[in-house]
């Protein structure tokens, strides 16, 4: 019975971890650190990063290629003290760097790219999660909890196995004793 309960606790914990780890475009960063979010800009001329937080979509930064298409020129950046946009030498990959992230930087980030046509194309959004010391400690505790659950599960399995083995041995010993008494009796 204990085994069943512990196994459930154990498997429920695992399910919680796998569900929280889901989603490939999640980015976690500690408060105060710098973060670089990447976006492909192949065959497009303009790029813009949007931030969705508390149901409000904010244009963070926008840039466009120069005439030769070899440089990226920033044309809108109200947070220039902590945000910048960079590109590789062929301006195929652009990166938004935010330095010293705070809690208010968490949320969804959308990279929109555009050519001469008016439509803007959006990549899969990136979810940015800001961790402070408390959430880090929580995660350590959670993983510690799983370790403990696994340990208890194995311990109960070993103890239960030991009891069954011990009982079996006793039974066998009693049977052997009975058999020897019988053979003693019959010898008389
Ligand atoms: C963006 O690309 C840079 C350079 O390859 C890399 O260091 C960084 O981790 C990438 N950012 C994300 C969010 O994957
Ligand atoms: C973060 O970015 C700032 C400004 O760009 C820079 O001065 C600092 O060294 C960076 N910190 C890290 C840990 O890379």
PDB file of C-alpha atoms and ligand atoms in Angstrom:
ATOM      1  CA  UNK A   1       0.000   0.000   0.000  1.00  0.00           C
ATOM      2  CA  UNK A   2       2.744   2.444   0.930  1.00  0.00           C
ATOM      3  CA  UNK A   3       4.485   1.570  -2.294  1.00  0.00           C
ATOM      4  CA  UNK A   4       1.440   2.534  -4.315  1.00  0.00           C
ATOM      5  CA  UNK A   5       1.145   5.891  -2.540  1.00  0.00           C
ATOM      6  CA  UNK A   6       4.816   6.680  -2.918  1.00  0.00           C
ATOM      7  CA  UNK A   7       4.809   5.646  -6.534  1.00  0.00           C
ATOM      8  CA  UNK A   8       1.940   8.040  -7.207  1.00  0.00           C
ATOM      9  CA  UNK A   9       3.685  10.906  -5.434  1.00  0.00           C
ATOM     10  CA  UNK A  10       6.818  10.126  -7.416  1.00  0.00           C
ATOM     11  CA  UNK A  11       5.107   9.954 -10.814  1.00  0.00           C
ATOM     12  CA  UNK A  12       3.033  13.084 -10.142  1.00  0.00           C
ATOM     13  CA  UNK A  13       6.216  14.986  -9.447  1.00  0.00           C
ATOM     14  CA  UNK A  14       7.774  13.797 -12.683  1.00  0.00           C
ATOM     15  CA  UNK A  15       4.672  14.888 -14.618  1.00  0.00           C
ATOM     16  CA  UNK A  16       4.903  18.339 -13.053  1.00  0.00           C
ATOM     17  CA  UNK A  17       8.525  18.685 -14.147  1.00  0.00           C
ATOM     18  CA  UNK A  18       7.931  17.532 -17.717  1.00  0.00           C
ATOM     19  CA  UNK A  19       4.962  19.856 -18.109  1.00  0.00           C
ATOM     20  CA  UNK A  20       6.889  22.868 -16.810  1.00  0.00           C
ATOM     21  CA  UNK A  21       9.807  22.035 -19.128  1.00  0.00           C
ATOM     22  CA  UNK A  22       7.547  21.994 -22.203  1.00  0.00           C
ATOM     23  CA  UNK A  23       7.763  24.662 -24.927  1.00  0.00           C
ATOM     24  CA  UNK A  24      11.015  24.966 -26.811  1.00  0.00           C
ATOM     25  CA  UNK A  25      11.125  28.764 -27.069  1.00  0.00           C
ATOM     26  CA  UNK A  26      11.125  29.481 -23.362  1.00  0.00           C
ATOM     27  CA  UNK A  27      14.081  31.468 -22.099  1.00  0.00           C
ATOM     28  CA  UNK A  28      14.882  31.801 -18.417  1.00  0.00           C
ATOM     29  CA  UNK A  29      17.256  34.406 -17.120  1.00  0.00           C
ATOM     30  CA  UNK A  30      18.266  35.653 -13.720  1.00  0.00           C
ATOM     31  CA  UNK A  31      17.381  39.162 -12.688  1.00  0.00           C
ATOM     32  CA  UNK A  32      20.082  41.663 -13.662  1.00  0.00           C
ATOM     33  CA  UNK A  33      21.629  39.510 -16.380  1.00  0.00           C
ATOM     34  CA  UNK A  34      21.815  40.281 -20.121  1.00  0.00           C
ATOM     35  CA  UNK A  35      19.760  38.363 -22.644  1.00  0.00           C
ATOM     36  CA  UNK A  36      20.071  37.956 -26.410  1.00  0.00           C
ATOM     37  CA  UNK A  37      16.984  37.000 -28.415  1.00  0.00           C
ATOM     38  CA  UNK A  38      17.570  35.849 -31.984  1.00  0.00           C
ATOM     39  CA  UNK A  39      15.510  36.143 -35.137  1.00  0.00           C
ATOM     40  CA  UNK A  40      16.068  35.187 -38.770  1.00  0.00           C
ATOM     41  CA  UNK A  41      15.844  38.073 -41.270  1.00  0.00           C
ATOM     42  CA  UNK A  42      16.636  36.250 -44.519  1.00  0.00           C
ATOM     43  CA  UNK A  43      15.430  38.181 -47.617  1.00  0.00           C
ATOM     44  CA  UNK A  44      13.698  40.883 -45.576  1.00  0.00           C
ATOM     45  CA  UNK A  45      14.574  44.533 -45.107  1.00  0.00           C
ATOM     46  CA  UNK A  46      12.953  45.574 -41.880  1.00  0.00           C
ATOM     47  CA  UNK A  47      12.790  44.056 -38.430  1.00  0.00           C
ATOM     48  CA  UNK A  48      10.851  44.992 -35.306  1.00  0.00           C
ATOM     49  CA  UNK A  49      10.683  43.449 -31.857  1.00  0.00           C
ATOM     50  CA  UNK A  50       7.458  43.609 -29.859  1.00  0.00           C
ATOM     51  CA  UNK A  51       6.940  42.828 -26.199  1.00  0.00           C
ATOM     52  CA  UNK A  52       3.621  41.493 -24.932  1.00  0.00           C
ATOM     53  CA  UNK A  53       3.089  41.903 -21.228  1.00  0.00           C
ATOM     54  CA  UNK A  54      -0.162  42.222 -19.269  1.00  0.00           C
ATOM     55  CA  UNK A  55      -2.153  42.231 -22.522  1.00  0.00           C
ATOM     56  CA  UNK A  56      -0.265  45.233 -23.841  1.00  0.00           C
ATOM     57  CA  UNK A  57       1.803  44.982 -26.996  1.00  0.00           C
ATOM     58  CA  UNK A  58       4.714  47.414 -27.094  1.00  0.00           C
ATOM     59  CA  UNK A  59       7.069  48.105 -29.967  1.00  0.00           C
ATOM     60  CA  UNK A  60      10.535  47.931 -28.417  1.00  0.00           C
ATOM     61  CA  UNK A  61      12.864  48.525 -31.290  1.00  0.00           C
ATOM     62  CA  UNK A  62      12.890  48.566 -35.072  1.00  0.00           C
ATOM     63  CA  UNK A  63      15.622  48.606 -37.679  1.00  0.00           C
ATOM     64  CA  UNK A  64      16.147  48.319 -41.426  1.00  0.00           C
ATOM     65  CA  UNK A  65      18.928  47.336 -43.767  1.00  0.00           C
ATOM     66  CA  UNK A  66      20.950  50.015 -45.546  1.00  0.00           C
ATOM     67  CA  UNK A  67      20.903  50.359 -49.344  1.00  0.00           C
ATOM     68  CA  UNK A  68      23.562  47.681 -49.844  1.00  0.00           C
ATOM     69  CA  UNK A  69      21.873  45.354 -47.394  1.00  0.00           C
ATOM     70  CA  UNK A  70      25.079  44.905 -45.421  1.00  0.00           C
ATOM     71  CA  UNK A  71      24.276  46.974 -42.360  1.00  0.00           C
ATOM     72  CA  UNK A  72      21.372  47.252 -39.996  1.00  0.00           C
ATOM     73  CA  UNK A  73      20.295  50.777 -39.058  1.00  0.00           C
ATOM     74  CA  UNK A  74      18.202  51.231 -35.919  1.00  0.00           C
ATOM     75  CA  UNK A  75      15.369  53.693 -36.545  1.00  0.00           C
ATOM     76  CA  UNK A  76      13.336  53.358 -33.338  1.00  0.00           C
ATOM     77  CA  UNK A  77      14.736  52.586 -29.904  1.00  0.00           C
ATOM     78  CA  UNK A  78      13.302  54.477 -26.918  1.00  0.00           C
ATOM     79  CA  UNK A  79      15.209  52.192 -24.495  1.00  0.00           C
ATOM     80  CA  UNK A  80      18.592  52.683 -26.146  1.00  0.00           C
ATOM     81  CA  UNK A  81      20.354  52.729 -22.760  1.00  0.00           C
ATOM     82  CA  UNK A  82      19.588  49.023 -22.249  1.00  0.00           C
ATOM     83  CA  UNK A  83      18.465  47.641 -25.595  1.00  0.00           C
ATOM     84  CA  UNK A  84      20.274  47.222 -28.845  1.00  0.00           C
ATOM     85  CA  UNK A  85      19.867  45.300 -32.043  1.00  0.00           C
ATOM     86  CA  UNK A  86      22.778  43.637 -33.799  1.00  0.00           C
ATOM     87  CA  UNK A  87      23.162  41.522 -36.914  1.00  0.00           C
ATOM     88  CA  UNK A  88      25.631  39.089 -38.425  1.00  0.00           C
ATOM     89  CA  UNK A  89      27.709  40.222 -41.438  1.00  0.00           C
ATOM     90  CA  UNK A  90      25.066  39.229 -44.031  1.00  0.00           C
ATOM     91  CA  UNK A  91      22.208  40.583 -41.919  1.00  0.00           C
ATOM     92  CA  UNK A  92      20.453  37.213 -41.970  1.00  0.00           C
ATOM     93  CA  UNK A  93      20.287  36.850 -38.217  1.00  0.00           C
ATOM     94  CA  UNK A  94      19.382  39.761 -35.980  1.00  0.00           C
ATOM     95  CA  UNK A  95      19.669  39.762 -32.208  1.00  0.00           C
ATOM     96  CA  UNK A  96      17.969  41.902 -29.643  1.00  0.00           C
ATOM     97  CA  UNK A  97      20.113  42.327 -26.538  1.00  0.00           C
ATOM     98  CA  UNK A  98      18.570  43.550 -23.318  1.00  0.00           C
ATOM     99  CA  UNK A  99      21.024  44.291 -20.557  1.00  0.00           C
ATOM    100  CA  UNK A 100      20.197  44.111 -16.870  1.00  0.00           C
ATOM    101  CA  UNK A 101      16.792  42.457 -17.166  1.00  0.00           C
ATOM    102  CA  UNK A 102      14.165  43.235 -14.530  1.00  0.00           C
ATOM    103  CA  UNK A 103      10.838  41.648 -13.638  1.00  0.00           C
ATOM    104  CA  UNK A 104       9.053  43.960 -16.103  1.00  0.00           C
ATOM    105  CA  UNK A 105      11.002  42.432 -19.018  1.00  0.00           C
ATOM    106  CA  UNK A 106       9.226  39.094 -18.599  1.00  0.00           C
ATOM    107  CA  UNK A 107       6.564  38.114 -21.109  1.00  0.00           C
ATOM    108  CA  UNK A 108       6.347  37.227 -24.775  1.00  0.00           C
ATOM    109  CA  UNK A 109       8.679  38.621 -27.429  1.00  0.00           C
ATOM    110  CA  UNK A 110       7.677  38.729 -31.092  1.00  0.00           C
ATOM    111  CA  UNK A 111      10.089  39.360 -33.905  1.00  0.00           C
ATOM    112  CA  UNK A 112       8.415  40.769 -37.001  1.00  0.00           C
ATOM    113  CA  UNK A 113      10.175  40.939 -40.361  1.00  0.00           C
ATOM    114  CA  UNK A 114       9.087  42.737 -43.492  1.00  0.00           C
ATOM    115  CA  UNK A 115      10.179  43.397 -47.065  1.00  0.00           C
ATOM    116  CA  UNK A 116       8.729  45.967 -49.509  1.00  0.00           C
ATOM    117  CA  UNK A 117       5.269  44.468 -49.200  1.00  0.00           C
ATOM    118  CA  UNK A 118       3.256  45.864 -46.291  1.00  0.00           C
ATOM    119  CA  UNK A 119       2.774  42.497 -44.509  1.00  0.00           C
ATOM    120  CA  UNK A 120       4.833  41.693 -41.490  1.00  0.00           C
ATOM    121  CA  UNK A 121       5.828  38.107 -40.763  1.00  0.00           C
ATOM    122  CA  UNK A 122       6.213  36.848 -37.232  1.00  0.00           C
ATOM    123  CA  UNK A 123       8.472  34.154 -35.906  1.00  0.00           C
ATOM    124  CA  UNK A 124       7.402  31.895 -33.053  1.00  0.00           C
ATOM    125  CA  UNK A 125       7.286  34.071 -29.929  1.00  0.00           C
ATOM    126  CA  UNK A 126       9.888  33.690 -27.207  1.00  0.00           C
ATOM    127  CA  UNK A 127       8.703  33.574 -23.629  1.00  0.00           C
ATOM    128  CA  UNK A 128      11.125  35.277 -21.293  1.00  0.00           C
ATOM    129  CA  UNK A 129      10.970  34.316 -17.646  1.00  0.00           C
ATOM    130  CA  UNK A 130      12.874  36.274 -15.069  1.00  0.00           C
ATOM    131  CA  UNK A 131      14.104  34.289 -12.108  1.00  0.00           C
ATOM    132  CA  UNK A 132      14.885  35.815  -8.777  1.00  0.00           C
ATOM    133  CA  UNK A 133      16.591  33.986  -5.937  1.00  0.00           C
ATOM    134  CA  UNK A 134      13.261  32.729  -4.566  1.00  0.00           C
ATOM    135  CA  UNK A 135      12.249  30.852  -7.728  1.00  0.00           C
ATOM    136  CA  UNK A 136      15.740  29.341  -7.966  1.00  0.00           C
ATOM    137  CA  UNK A 137      15.463  28.134  -4.361  1.00  0.00           C
ATOM    138  CA  UNK A 138      11.990  26.730  -5.076  1.00  0.00           C
ATOM    139  CA  UNK A 139      13.322  24.721  -7.989  1.00  0.00           C
ATOM    140  CA  UNK A 140      16.166  23.332  -5.887  1.00  0.00           C
ATOM    141  CA  UNK A 141      13.636  22.296  -3.244  1.00  0.00           C
ATOM    142  CA  UNK A 142      11.396  20.693  -5.847  1.00  0.00           C
ATOM    143  CA  UNK A 143      14.237  18.639  -7.295  1.00  0.00           C
ATOM    144  CA  UNK A 144      15.352  17.787  -3.776  1.00  0.00           C
ATOM    145  CA  UNK A 145      11.797  16.592  -3.118  1.00  0.00           C
ATOM    146  CA  UNK A 146      11.916  14.289  -6.121  1.00  0.00           C
ATOM    147  CA  UNK A 147      15.222  12.874  -4.929  1.00  0.00           C
ATOM    148  CA  UNK A 148      13.684  12.196  -1.527  1.00  0.00           C
ATOM    149  CA  UNK A 149      10.606  10.579  -3.094  1.00  0.00           C
ATOM    150  CA  UNK A 150      12.790   8.290  -5.200  1.00  0.00           C
ATOM    151  CA  UNK A 151      14.851   7.387  -2.134  1.00  0.00           C
ATOM    152  CA  UNK A 152      11.749   6.627  -0.029  1.00  0.00           C
ATOM    153  CA  UNK A 153      10.273   4.615  -2.901  1.00  0.00           C
ATOM    154  CA  UNK A 154      13.362   2.437  -3.133  1.00  0.00           C
ATOM    155  CA  UNK A 155      13.599   2.153   0.631  1.00  0.00           C
ATOM    156  CA  UNK A 156      10.000   0.912   0.972  1.00  0.00           C
ATOM    157  CA  UNK A 157      10.543  -1.502  -1.910  1.00  0.00           C
ATOM    158  CA  UNK A 158      13.634  -2.902  -0.215  1.00  0.00           C
ATOM    159  CA  UNK A 159      11.911  -3.185   3.177  1.00  0.00           C
ATOM    160  CA  UNK A 160       8.799  -4.812   1.666  1.00  0.00           C
ATOM    161  CA  UNK A 161      11.006  -7.184  -0.305  1.00  0.00           C
ATOM    162  CA  UNK A 162      12.959  -7.985   2.843  1.00  0.00           C
ATOM    163  CA  UNK A 163       9.770  -8.783   4.821  1.00  0.00           C
ATOM    164  CA  UNK A 164       8.479 -11.071   2.073  1.00  0.00           C
ATOM    165  CA  UNK A 165      11.852 -12.811   1.864  1.00  0.00           C
ATOM    166  CA  UNK A 166      12.036 -13.175   5.641  1.00  0.00           C
ATOM    167  CA  UNK A 167       8.503 -14.657   5.820  1.00  0.00           C
ATOM    168  CA  UNK A 168       9.315 -17.062   3.032  1.00  0.00           C
ATOM    169  CA  UNK A 169      12.414 -18.176   4.859  1.00  0.00           C
ATOM    170  CA  UNK A 170      10.496 -18.734   8.086  1.00  0.00           C
ATOM    171  CA  UNK A 171       7.898 -20.785   6.263  1.00  0.00           C
ATOM    172  CA  UNK A 172      10.582 -22.897   4.656  1.00  0.00           C
ATOM    173  CA  UNK A 173      12.353 -23.400   7.954  1.00  0.00           C
ATOM    174  CA  UNK A 174       9.134 -24.474   9.656  1.00  0.00           C
ATOM    175  CA  UNK A 175       8.396 -26.916   6.856  1.00  0.00           C
ATOM    176  CA  UNK A 176      11.898 -28.311   7.118  1.00  0.00           C
ATOM    177  CA  UNK A 177      11.517 -28.691  10.903  1.00  0.00           C
ATOM    178  CA  UNK A 178       8.210 -30.463  10.479  1.00  0.00           C
ATOM    179  CA  UNK A 179       9.716 -32.772   7.913  1.00  0.00           C
ATOM    180  CA  UNK A 180      12.649 -33.647  10.167  1.00  0.00           C
ATOM    181  CA  UNK A 181      10.310 -34.336  13.112  1.00  0.00           C
ATOM    182  CA  UNK A 182       8.245 -36.598  10.886  1.00  0.00           C
ATOM    183  CA  UNK A 183      11.255 -38.472   9.672  1.00  0.00           C
ATOM    184  CA  UNK A 184      12.468 -38.748  13.283  1.00  0.00           C
ATOM    185  CA  UNK A 185       9.084 -40.123  14.307  1.00  0.00           C
ATOM    186  CA  UNK A 186       8.988 -42.605  11.491  1.00  0.00           C
ATOM    187  CA  UNK A 187      12.499 -43.735  12.345  1.00  0.00           C
ATOM    188  CA  UNK A 188      11.362 -44.721  15.837  1.00  0.00           C
TER     189      UNK A 188
HETATM  190  C1  LIG B   1      21.135  33.827 -29.616  1.00  0.00           C
HETATM  191  O1  LIG B   1      22.353  33.547 -30.266  1.00  0.00           O
HETATM  192  C2  LIG B   1      23.506  33.737 -29.444  1.00  0.00           C
HETATM  193  C3  LIG B   1      24.733  33.526 -30.296  1.00  0.00           C
HETATM  194  O2  LIG B   1      24.678  32.315 -30.982  1.00  0.00           O
HETATM  195  C4  LIG B   1      23.431  32.779 -28.259  1.00  0.00           C
HETATM  196  O3  LIG B   1      24.529  32.980 -27.397  1.00  0.00           O
HETATM  197  C5  LIG B   1      22.142  33.026 -27.485  1.00  0.00           C
HETATM  198  O4  LIG B   1      22.024  32.082 -26.440  1.00  0.00           O
HETATM  199  C6  LIG B   1      20.940  32.930 -28.406  1.00  0.00           C
HETATM  200  N1  LIG B   1      19.745  33.301 -27.649  1.00  0.00           N
HETATM  201  C7  LIG B   1      18.735  32.463 -27.380  1.00  0.00           C
HETATM  202  C8  LIG B   1      17.617  33.026 -26.587  1.00  0.00           C
HETATM  203  O5  LIG B   1      18.712  31.294 -27.764  1.00  0.00           O
HETATM  204  C1  LIG B   2      25.643  43.331 -19.982  1.00  0.00           C
HETATM  205  O1  LIG B   2      25.576  44.405 -20.886  1.00  0.00           O
HETATM  206  C2  LIG B   2      26.207  45.578 -20.403  1.00  0.00           C
HETATM  207  C3  LIG B   2      25.917  46.707 -21.368  1.00  0.00           C
HETATM  208  O2  LIG B   2      25.947  46.260 -22.699  1.00  0.00           O
HETATM  209  C4  LIG B   2      27.700  45.289 -20.256  1.00  0.00           C
HETATM  210  O3  LIG B   2      28.374  46.444 -19.765  1.00  0.00           O
HETATM  211  C5  LIG B   2      27.891  44.152 -19.265  1.00  0.00           C
HETATM  212  O4  LIG B   2      29.254  43.777 -19.170  1.00  0.00           O
HETATM  213  C6  LIG B   2      27.080  42.948 -19.705  1.00  0.00           C
HETATM  214  N1  LIG B   2      27.123  41.933 -18.654  1.00  0.00           N
HETATM  215  C7  LIG B   2      27.378  40.648 -18.899  1.00  0.00           C
HETATM  216  C8  LIG B   2      27.321  39.730 -17.724  1.00  0.00           C
HETATM  217  O5  LIG B   2      27.647  40.218 -20.015  1.00  0.00           O
END
